[in-house]
Tab-separated table of C-alpha atoms (C1' of nucleotides) in Angstrom:
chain	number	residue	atom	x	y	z
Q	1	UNK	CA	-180.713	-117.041	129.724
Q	2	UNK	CA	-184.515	-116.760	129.180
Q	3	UNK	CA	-184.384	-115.993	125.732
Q	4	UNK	CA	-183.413	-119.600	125.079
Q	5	UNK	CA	-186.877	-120.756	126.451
Q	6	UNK	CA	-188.302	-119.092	123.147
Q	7	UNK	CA	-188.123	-120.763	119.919
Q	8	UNK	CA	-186.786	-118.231	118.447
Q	9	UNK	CA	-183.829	-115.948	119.350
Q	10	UNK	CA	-184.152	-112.117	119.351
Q	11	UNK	CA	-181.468	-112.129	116.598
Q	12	UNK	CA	-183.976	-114.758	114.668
Q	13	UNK	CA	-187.069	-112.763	115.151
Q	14	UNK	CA	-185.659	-109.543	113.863
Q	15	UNK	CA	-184.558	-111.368	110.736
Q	16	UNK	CA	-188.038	-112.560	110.018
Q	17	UNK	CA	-189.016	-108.966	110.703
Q	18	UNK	CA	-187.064	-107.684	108.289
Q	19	UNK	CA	-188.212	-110.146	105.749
Q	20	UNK	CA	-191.643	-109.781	106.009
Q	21	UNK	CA	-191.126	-106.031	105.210
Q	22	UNK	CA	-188.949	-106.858	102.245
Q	23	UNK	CA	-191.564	-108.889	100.797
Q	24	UNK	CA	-194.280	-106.657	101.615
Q	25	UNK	CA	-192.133	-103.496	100.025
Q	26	UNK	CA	-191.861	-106.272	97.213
Q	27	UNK	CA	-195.319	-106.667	96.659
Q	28	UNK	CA	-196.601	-103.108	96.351
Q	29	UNK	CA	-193.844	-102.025	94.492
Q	30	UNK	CA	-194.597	-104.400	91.996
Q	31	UNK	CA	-198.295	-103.639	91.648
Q	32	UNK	CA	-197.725	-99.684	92.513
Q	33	UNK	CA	-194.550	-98.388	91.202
Q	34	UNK	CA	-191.725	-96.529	93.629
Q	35	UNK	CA	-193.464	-93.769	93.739
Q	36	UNK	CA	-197.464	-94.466	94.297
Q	37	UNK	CA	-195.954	-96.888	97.149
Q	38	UNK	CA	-195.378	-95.802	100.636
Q	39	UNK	CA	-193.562	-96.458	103.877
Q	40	UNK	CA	-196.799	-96.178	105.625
Q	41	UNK	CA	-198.298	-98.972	103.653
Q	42	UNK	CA	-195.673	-101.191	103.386
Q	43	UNK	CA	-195.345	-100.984	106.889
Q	44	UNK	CA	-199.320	-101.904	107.008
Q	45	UNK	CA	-198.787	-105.046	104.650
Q	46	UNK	CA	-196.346	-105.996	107.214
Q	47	UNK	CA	-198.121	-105.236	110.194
Q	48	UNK	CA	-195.578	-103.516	111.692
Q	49	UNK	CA	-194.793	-99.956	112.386
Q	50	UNK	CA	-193.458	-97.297	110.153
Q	51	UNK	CA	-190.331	-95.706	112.003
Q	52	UNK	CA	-189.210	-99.933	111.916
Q	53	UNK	CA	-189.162	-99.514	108.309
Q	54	UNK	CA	-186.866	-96.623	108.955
Q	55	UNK	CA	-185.292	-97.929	111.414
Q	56	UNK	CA	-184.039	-101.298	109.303
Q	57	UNK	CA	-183.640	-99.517	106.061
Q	58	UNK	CA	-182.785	-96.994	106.466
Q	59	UNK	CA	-184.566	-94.931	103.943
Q	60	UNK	CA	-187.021	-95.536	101.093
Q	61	UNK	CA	-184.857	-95.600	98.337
Q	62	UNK	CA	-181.962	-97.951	100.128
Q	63	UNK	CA	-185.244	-100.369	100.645
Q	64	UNK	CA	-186.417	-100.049	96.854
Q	65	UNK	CA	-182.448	-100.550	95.975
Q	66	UNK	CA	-182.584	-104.047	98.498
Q	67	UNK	CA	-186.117	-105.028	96.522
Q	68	UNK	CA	-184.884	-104.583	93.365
Q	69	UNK	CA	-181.532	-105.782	93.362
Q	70	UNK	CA	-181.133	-108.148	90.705
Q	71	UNK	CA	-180.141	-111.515	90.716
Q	72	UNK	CA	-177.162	-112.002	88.633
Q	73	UNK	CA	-178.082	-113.880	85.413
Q	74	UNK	CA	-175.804	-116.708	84.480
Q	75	UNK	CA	-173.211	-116.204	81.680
Q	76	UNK	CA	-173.961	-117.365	78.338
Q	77	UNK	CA	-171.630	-119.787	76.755
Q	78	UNK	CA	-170.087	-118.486	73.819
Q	79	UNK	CA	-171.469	-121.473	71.532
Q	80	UNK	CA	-173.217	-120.114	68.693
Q	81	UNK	CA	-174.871	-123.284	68.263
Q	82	UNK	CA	-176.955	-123.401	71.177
Q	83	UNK	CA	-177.355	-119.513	71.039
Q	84	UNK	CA	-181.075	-119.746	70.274
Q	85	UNK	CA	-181.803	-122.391	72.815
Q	86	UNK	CA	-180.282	-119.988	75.862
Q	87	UNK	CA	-182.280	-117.079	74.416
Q	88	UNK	CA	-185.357	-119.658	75.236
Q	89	UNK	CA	-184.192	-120.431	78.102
Q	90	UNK	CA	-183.800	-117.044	79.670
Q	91	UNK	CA	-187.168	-116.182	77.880
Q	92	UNK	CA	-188.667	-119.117	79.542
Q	93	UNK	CA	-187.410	-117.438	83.276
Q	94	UNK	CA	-189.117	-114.542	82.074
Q	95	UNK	CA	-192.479	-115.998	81.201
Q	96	UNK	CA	-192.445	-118.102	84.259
Q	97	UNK	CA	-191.588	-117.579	87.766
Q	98	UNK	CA	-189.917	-114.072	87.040
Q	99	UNK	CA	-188.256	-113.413	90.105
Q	100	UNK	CA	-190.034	-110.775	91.946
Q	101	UNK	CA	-187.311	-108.559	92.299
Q	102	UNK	CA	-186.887	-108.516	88.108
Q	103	UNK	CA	-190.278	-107.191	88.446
Q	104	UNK	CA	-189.485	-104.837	91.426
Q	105	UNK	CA	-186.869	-103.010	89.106
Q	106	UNK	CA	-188.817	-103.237	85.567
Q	107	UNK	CA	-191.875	-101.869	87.238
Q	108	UNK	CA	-190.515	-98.449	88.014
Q	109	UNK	CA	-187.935	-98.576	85.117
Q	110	UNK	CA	-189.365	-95.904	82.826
Q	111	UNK	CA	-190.262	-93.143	85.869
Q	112	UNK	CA	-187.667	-94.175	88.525
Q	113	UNK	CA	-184.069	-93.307	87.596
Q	114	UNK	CA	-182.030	-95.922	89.743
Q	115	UNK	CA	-184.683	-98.427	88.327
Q	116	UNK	CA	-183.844	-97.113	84.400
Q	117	UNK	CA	-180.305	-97.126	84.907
Q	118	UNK	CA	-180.447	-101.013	86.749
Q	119	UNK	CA	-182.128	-102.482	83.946
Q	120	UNK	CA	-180.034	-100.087	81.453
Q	121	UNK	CA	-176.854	-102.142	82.861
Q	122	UNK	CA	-178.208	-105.597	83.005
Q	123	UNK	CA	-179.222	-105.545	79.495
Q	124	UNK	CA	-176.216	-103.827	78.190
Q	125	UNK	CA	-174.482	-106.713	79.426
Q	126	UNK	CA	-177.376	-109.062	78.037
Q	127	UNK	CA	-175.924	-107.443	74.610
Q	128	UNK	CA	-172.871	-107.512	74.452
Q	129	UNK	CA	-172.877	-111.651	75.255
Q	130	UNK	CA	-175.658	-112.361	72.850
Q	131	UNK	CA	-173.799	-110.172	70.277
Q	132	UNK	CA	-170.120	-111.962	71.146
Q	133	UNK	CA	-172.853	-115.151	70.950
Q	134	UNK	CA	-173.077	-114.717	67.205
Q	135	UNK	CA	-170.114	-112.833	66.323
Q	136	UNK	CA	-169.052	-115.528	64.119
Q	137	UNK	CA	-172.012	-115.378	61.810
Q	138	UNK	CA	-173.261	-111.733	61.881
Q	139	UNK	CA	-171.393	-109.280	60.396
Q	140	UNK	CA	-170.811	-105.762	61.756
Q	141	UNK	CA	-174.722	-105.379	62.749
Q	142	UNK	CA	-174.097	-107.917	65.698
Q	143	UNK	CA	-174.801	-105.535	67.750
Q	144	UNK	CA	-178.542	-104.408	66.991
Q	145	UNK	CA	-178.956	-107.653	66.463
Q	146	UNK	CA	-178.627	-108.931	69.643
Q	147	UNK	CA	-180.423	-105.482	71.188
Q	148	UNK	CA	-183.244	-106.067	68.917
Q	149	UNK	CA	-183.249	-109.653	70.935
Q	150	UNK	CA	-183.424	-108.156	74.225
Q	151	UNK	CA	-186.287	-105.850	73.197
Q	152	UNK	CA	-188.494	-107.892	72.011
Q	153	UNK	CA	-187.946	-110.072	75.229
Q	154	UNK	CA	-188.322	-107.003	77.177
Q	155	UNK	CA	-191.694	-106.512	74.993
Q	156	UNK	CA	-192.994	-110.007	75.606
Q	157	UNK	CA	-192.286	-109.285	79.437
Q	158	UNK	CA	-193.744	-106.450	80.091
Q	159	UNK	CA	-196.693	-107.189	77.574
Q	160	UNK	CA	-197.276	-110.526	79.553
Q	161	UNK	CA	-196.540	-109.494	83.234
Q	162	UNK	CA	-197.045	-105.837	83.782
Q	163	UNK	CA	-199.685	-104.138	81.170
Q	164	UNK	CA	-201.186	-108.100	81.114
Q	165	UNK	CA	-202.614	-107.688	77.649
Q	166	UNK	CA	-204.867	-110.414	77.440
Q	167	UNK	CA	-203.648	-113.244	74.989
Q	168	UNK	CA	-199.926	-112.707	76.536
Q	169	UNK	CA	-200.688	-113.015	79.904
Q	170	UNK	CA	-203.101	-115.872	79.033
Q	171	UNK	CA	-200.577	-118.041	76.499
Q	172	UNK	CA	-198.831	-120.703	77.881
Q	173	UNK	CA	-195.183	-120.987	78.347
Q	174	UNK	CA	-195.053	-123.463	75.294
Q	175	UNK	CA	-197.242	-121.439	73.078
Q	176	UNK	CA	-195.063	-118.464	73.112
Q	177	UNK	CA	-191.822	-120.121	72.914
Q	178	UNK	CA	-193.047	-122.220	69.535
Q	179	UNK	CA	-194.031	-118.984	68.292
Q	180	UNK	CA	-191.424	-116.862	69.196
Q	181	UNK	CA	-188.057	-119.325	68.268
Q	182	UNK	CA	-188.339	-119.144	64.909
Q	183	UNK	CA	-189.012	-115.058	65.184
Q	184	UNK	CA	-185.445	-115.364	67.085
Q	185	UNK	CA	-183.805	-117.189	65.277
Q	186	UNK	CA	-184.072	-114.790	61.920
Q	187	UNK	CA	-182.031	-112.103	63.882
Q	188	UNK	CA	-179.111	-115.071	65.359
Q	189	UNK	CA	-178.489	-116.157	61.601
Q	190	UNK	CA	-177.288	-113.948	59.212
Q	191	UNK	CA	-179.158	-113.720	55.755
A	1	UNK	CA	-211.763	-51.246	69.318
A	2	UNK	CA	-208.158	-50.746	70.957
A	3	UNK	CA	-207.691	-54.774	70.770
A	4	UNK	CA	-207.638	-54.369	67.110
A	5	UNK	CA	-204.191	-52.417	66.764
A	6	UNK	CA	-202.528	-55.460	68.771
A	7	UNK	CA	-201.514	-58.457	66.109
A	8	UNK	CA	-203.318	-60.849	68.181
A	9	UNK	CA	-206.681	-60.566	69.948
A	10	UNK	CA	-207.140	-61.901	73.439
A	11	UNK	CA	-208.677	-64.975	72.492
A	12	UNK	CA	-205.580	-65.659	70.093
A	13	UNK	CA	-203.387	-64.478	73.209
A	14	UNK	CA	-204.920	-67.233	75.123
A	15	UNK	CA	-204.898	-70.068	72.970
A	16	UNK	CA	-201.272	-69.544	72.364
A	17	UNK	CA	-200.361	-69.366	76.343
A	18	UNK	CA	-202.762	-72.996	76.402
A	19	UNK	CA	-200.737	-74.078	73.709
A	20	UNK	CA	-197.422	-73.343	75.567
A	21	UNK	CA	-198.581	-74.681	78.751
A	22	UNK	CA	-199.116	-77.606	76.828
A	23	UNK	CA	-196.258	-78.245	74.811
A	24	UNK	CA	-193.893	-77.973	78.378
A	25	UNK	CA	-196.419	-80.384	80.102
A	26	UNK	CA	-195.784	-83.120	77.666
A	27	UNK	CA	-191.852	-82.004	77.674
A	28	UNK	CA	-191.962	-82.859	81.201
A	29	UNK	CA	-194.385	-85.681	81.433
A	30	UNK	CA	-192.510	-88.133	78.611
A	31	UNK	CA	-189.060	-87.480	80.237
A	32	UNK	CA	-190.039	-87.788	84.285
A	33	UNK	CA	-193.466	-89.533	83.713
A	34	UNK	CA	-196.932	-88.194	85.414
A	35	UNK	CA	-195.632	-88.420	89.292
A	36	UNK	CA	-192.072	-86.406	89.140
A	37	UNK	CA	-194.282	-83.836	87.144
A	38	UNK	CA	-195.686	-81.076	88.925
A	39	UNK	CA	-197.938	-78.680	87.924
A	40	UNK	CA	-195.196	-75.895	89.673
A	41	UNK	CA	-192.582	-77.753	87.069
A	42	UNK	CA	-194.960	-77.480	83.663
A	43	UNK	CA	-195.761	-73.247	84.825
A	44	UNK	CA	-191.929	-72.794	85.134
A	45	UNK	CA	-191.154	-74.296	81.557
A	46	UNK	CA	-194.160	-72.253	80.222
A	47	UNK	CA	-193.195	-69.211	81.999
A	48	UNK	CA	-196.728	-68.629	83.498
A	49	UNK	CA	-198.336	-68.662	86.823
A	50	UNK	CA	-199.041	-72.231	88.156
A	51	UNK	CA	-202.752	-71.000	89.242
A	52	UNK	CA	-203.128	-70.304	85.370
A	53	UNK	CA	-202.433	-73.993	84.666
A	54	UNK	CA	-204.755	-74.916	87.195
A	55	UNK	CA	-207.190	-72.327	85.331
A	56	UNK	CA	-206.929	-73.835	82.141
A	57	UNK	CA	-207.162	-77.009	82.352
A	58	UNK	CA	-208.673	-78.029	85.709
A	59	UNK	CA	-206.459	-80.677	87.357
A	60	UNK	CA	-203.414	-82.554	87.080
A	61	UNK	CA	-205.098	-85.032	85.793
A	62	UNK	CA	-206.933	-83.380	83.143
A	63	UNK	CA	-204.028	-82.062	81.822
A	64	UNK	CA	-202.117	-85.199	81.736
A	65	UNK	CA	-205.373	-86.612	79.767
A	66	UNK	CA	-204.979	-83.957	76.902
A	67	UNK	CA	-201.056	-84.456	77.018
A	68	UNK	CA	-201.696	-87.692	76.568
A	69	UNK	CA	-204.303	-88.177	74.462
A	70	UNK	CA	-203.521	-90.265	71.451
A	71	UNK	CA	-204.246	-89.650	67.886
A	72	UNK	CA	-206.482	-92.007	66.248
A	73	UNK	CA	-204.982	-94.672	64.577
A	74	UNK	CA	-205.864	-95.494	61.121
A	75	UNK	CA	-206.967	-98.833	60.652
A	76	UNK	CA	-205.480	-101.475	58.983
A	77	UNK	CA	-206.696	-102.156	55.730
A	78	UNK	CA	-207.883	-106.352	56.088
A	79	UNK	CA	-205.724	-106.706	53.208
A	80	UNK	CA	-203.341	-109.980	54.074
A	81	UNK	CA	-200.676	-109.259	51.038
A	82	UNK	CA	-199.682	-105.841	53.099
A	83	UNK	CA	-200.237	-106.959	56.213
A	84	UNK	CA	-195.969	-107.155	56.983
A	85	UNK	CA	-195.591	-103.784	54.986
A	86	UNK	CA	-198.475	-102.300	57.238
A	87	UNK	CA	-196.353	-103.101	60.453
A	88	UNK	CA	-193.522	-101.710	58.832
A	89	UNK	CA	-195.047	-98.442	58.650
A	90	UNK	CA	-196.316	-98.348	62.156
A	91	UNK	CA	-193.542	-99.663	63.368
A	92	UNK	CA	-191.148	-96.117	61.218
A	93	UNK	CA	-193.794	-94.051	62.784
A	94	UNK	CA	-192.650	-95.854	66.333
A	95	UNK	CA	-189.386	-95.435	64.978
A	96	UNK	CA	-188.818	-91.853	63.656
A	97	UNK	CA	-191.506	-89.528	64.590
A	98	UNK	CA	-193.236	-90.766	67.106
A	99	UNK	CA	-196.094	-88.135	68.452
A	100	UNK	CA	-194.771	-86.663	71.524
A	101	UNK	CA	-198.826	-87.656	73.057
A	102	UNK	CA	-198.157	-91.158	72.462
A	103	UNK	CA	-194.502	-91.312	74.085
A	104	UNK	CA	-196.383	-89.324	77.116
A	105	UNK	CA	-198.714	-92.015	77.587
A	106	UNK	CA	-196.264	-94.595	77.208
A	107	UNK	CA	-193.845	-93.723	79.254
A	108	UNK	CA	-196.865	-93.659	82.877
A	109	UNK	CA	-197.901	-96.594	81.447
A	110	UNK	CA	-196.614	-98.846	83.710
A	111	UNK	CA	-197.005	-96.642	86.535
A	112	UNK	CA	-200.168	-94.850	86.356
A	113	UNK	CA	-203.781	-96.549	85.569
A	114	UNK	CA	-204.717	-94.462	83.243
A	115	UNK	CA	-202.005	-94.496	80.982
A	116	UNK	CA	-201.988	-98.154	81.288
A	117	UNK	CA	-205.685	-98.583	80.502
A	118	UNK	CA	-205.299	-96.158	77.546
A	119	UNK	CA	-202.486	-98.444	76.335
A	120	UNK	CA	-203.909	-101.701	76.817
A	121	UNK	CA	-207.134	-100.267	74.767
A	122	UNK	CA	-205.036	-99.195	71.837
A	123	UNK	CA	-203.120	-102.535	71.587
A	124	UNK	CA	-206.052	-104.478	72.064
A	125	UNK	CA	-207.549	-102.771	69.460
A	126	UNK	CA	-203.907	-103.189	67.073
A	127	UNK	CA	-204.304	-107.208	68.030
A	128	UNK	CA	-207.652	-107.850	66.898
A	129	UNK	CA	-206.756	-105.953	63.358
A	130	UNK	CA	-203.730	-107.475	62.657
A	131	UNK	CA	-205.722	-110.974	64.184
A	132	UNK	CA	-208.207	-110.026	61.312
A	133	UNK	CA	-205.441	-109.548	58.940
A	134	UNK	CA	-204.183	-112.786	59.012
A	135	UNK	CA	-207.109	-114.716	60.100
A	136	UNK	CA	-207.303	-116.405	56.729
A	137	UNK	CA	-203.400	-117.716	57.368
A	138	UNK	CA	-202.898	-118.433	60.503
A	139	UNK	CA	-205.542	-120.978	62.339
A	140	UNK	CA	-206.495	-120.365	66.027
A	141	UNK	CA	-203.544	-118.823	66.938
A	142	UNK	CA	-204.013	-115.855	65.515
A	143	UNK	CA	-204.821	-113.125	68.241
A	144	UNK	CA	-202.036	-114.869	69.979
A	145	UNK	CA	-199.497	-114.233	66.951
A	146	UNK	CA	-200.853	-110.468	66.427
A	147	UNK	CA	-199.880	-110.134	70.894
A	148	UNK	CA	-196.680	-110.639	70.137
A	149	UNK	CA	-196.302	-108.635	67.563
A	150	UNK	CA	-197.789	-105.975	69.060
A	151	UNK	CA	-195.208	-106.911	72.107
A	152	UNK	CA	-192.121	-106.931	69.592
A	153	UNK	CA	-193.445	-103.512	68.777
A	154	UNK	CA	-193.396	-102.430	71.899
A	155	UNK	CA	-190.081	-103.527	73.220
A	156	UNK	CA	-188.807	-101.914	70.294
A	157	UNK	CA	-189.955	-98.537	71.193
A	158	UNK	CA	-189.736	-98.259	74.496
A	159	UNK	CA	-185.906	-99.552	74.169
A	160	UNK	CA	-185.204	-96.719	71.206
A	161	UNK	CA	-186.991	-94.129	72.923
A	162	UNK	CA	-187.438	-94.530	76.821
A	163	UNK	CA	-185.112	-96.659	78.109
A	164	UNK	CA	-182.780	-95.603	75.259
A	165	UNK	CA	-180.387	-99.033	74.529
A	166	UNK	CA	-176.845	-97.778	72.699
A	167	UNK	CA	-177.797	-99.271	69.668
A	168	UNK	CA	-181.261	-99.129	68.907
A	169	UNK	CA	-181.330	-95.815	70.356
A	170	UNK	CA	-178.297	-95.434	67.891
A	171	UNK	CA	-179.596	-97.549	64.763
A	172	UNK	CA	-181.206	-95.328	61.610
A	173	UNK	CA	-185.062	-96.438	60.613
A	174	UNK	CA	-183.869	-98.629	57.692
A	175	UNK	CA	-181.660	-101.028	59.729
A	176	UNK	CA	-184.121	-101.462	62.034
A	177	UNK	CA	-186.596	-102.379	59.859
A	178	UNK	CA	-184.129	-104.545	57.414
A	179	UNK	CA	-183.673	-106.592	60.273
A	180	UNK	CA	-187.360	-106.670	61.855
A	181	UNK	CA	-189.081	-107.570	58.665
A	182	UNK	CA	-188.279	-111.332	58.526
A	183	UNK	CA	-188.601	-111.499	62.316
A	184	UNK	CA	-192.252	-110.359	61.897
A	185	UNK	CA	-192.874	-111.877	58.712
A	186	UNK	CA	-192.421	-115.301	60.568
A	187	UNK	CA	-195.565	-114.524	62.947
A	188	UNK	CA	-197.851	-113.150	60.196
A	189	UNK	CA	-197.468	-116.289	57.890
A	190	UNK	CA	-198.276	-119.957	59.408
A	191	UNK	CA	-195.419	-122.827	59.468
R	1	DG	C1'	-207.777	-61.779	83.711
R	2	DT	C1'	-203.691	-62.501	86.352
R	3	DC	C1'	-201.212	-63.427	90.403
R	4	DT	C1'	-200.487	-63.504	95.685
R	5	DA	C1'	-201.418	-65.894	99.600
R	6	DT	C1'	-202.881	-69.758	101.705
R	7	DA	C1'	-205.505	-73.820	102.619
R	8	DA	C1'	-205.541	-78.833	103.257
R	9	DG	C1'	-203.371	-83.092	102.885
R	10	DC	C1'	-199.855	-86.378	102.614
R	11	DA	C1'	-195.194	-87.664	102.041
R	12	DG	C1'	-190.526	-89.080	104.303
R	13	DA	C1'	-187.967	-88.681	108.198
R	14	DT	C1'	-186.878	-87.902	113.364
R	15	DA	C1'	-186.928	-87.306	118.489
R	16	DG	C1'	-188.149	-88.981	122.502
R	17	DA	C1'	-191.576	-91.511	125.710
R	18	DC	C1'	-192.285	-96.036	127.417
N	1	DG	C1'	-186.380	-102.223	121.202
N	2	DT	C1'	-190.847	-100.507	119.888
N	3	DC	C1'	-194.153	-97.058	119.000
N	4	DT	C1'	-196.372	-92.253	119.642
N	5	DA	C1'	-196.131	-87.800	118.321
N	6	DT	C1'	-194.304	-84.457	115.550
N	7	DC	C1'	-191.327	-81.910	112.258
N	8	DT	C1'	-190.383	-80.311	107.777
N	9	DG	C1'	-191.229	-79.998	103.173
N	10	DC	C1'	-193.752	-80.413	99.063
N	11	DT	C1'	-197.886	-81.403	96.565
N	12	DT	C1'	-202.547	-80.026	94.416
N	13	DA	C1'	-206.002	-76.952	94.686
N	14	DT	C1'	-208.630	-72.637	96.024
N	15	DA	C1'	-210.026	-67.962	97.527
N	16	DG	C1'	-209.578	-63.464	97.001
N	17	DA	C1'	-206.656	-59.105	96.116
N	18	DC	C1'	-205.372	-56.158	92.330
DNA sequence: GTCTATAAGCAGATAGAC
DNA sequence: GTCTATCTGCTTATAGAC
């Protein structure tokens, strides 16, 4: 079998083929958005050639739908107690190595449908654990509570990573958290 | 003059058809953003020829600048005492009536440069007033305190009015507020 | 002044040569 | 298996008929 004289197997190859379009598709539709990003020049990023796109995904919304598919966030515990220091924690994910495909589906979330409705579910979810989170001590306003939690992590995020106004994207990790736990941690306790 | 017996003179004829063609363009550009619209779309809606868009106002892109174009804050009085009960009041302008320009820009803004740079300008503008507003309070981390707020803002609105959350999308002005006071007030004073 | 017709370009997707 | 060439459709924008 000559293949076995190369390092690497067909089946290997094509794999690593496939990934260096992923990434590529990644990358610009991160910077660009779904729709100001092409198959033509993600298939230039990856130096290979357009129909291959096609040809491995299909189509250009099953390859946005493999970039942006979420990784599944880990359950919260339903301790109240260390409610505020998971908040941080996820926060701290966010202002740090956000995974690129968070960014993939946040990016296009406002113009992109699938993208809206993604994010939509994830932080529906987000809700109704953070709100369970603090059932105990919140009253019937749980709810907005813990959605007024996601938003202003979803403002932090897109202030620091996407529009990149200048003191968010410049703060450090540290900086933001001191600031922001105490902001937090008027809408986990009631009063 | 045979114009006369009409009610409205050409010129009034005119500005009304701009104003129409307007109104539908900014329809269409908040809910599917600046690259789903088409100029075809906005002449439908109006109910006028697409070449009399074109006519009007030039360009896609000239069009989407009017839509767009946001009405002039006014500033922030450097008043510390107020500063809180100034955000509040942006923040029920976010909140109820937000212009239908400002929700246009918003909603490109993470997907076309324009509308970003048009956003980043008016929140950098927002950070170094509030900055100034609590300079006296705060120490160095001022401009840093006034980004998030700003962000918290942000996240807010686009939640309520974009990505439209159940509950804050739900939520009336006052319980927004009720809750978002304390969570800003701990940014604008130090400790 | 308004609209018909069309130009010019670029997108996603496909068929078939090698 | 990979790429060339092309199809089809839709966009913005324009030129010219009425």
């Amino acid at each position: 079998m000559s293949e076995q004289v190369h390092a690497l197997t067909r089946a290997e190859r094509r794999r690593r083929t496939e990934d260096r379009i992923l990434v590529a598709a990644r990358d610009l539709f991160v910077r660009l958005g779904y729709e100001r990003t092409t198959i033509r020049a993600i298939a230039a990023a990856a130096e290979v050639d357009p129909s291959l796109v096609m040809q491995y995904f299909g189509s250009k919304d099953r390859l946005f739908r493999q970039a942006a598919s979420l990784p599944q966030d880990k359950d919260l515990t339903g301790d109240p107690e260390g409610l505020t220091e998971h908040l941080m924690t996820m926060l701290g994910l966010k202002l740090g190595g956000l995974p690129q495909a968070s960014l993939t589906a946040l990016r296009s979330a406002l113009t992109h449908p699938e993208a809206a409705e993604r994010v939509r579910q994830v932080q529906a979810h987000h809700v109704s654990q953070i709100g369970a989170g603090m059932a105990g001590m919140a009253g019937e306003d749980a709810e907005l509570r813990a959605a007024l939690i996601v938003a202003i992590m979803l403002g932090v995020t897109i202030e620091r990573h996407l529009i990149e106004l200048g003191p968010l994207r410049d703060a450090s990790y540290d900086e933001i958290t001191e600031l922001l736990r105490p902001c937090l941690e008027t809408l986990t306790r009631p009063g």
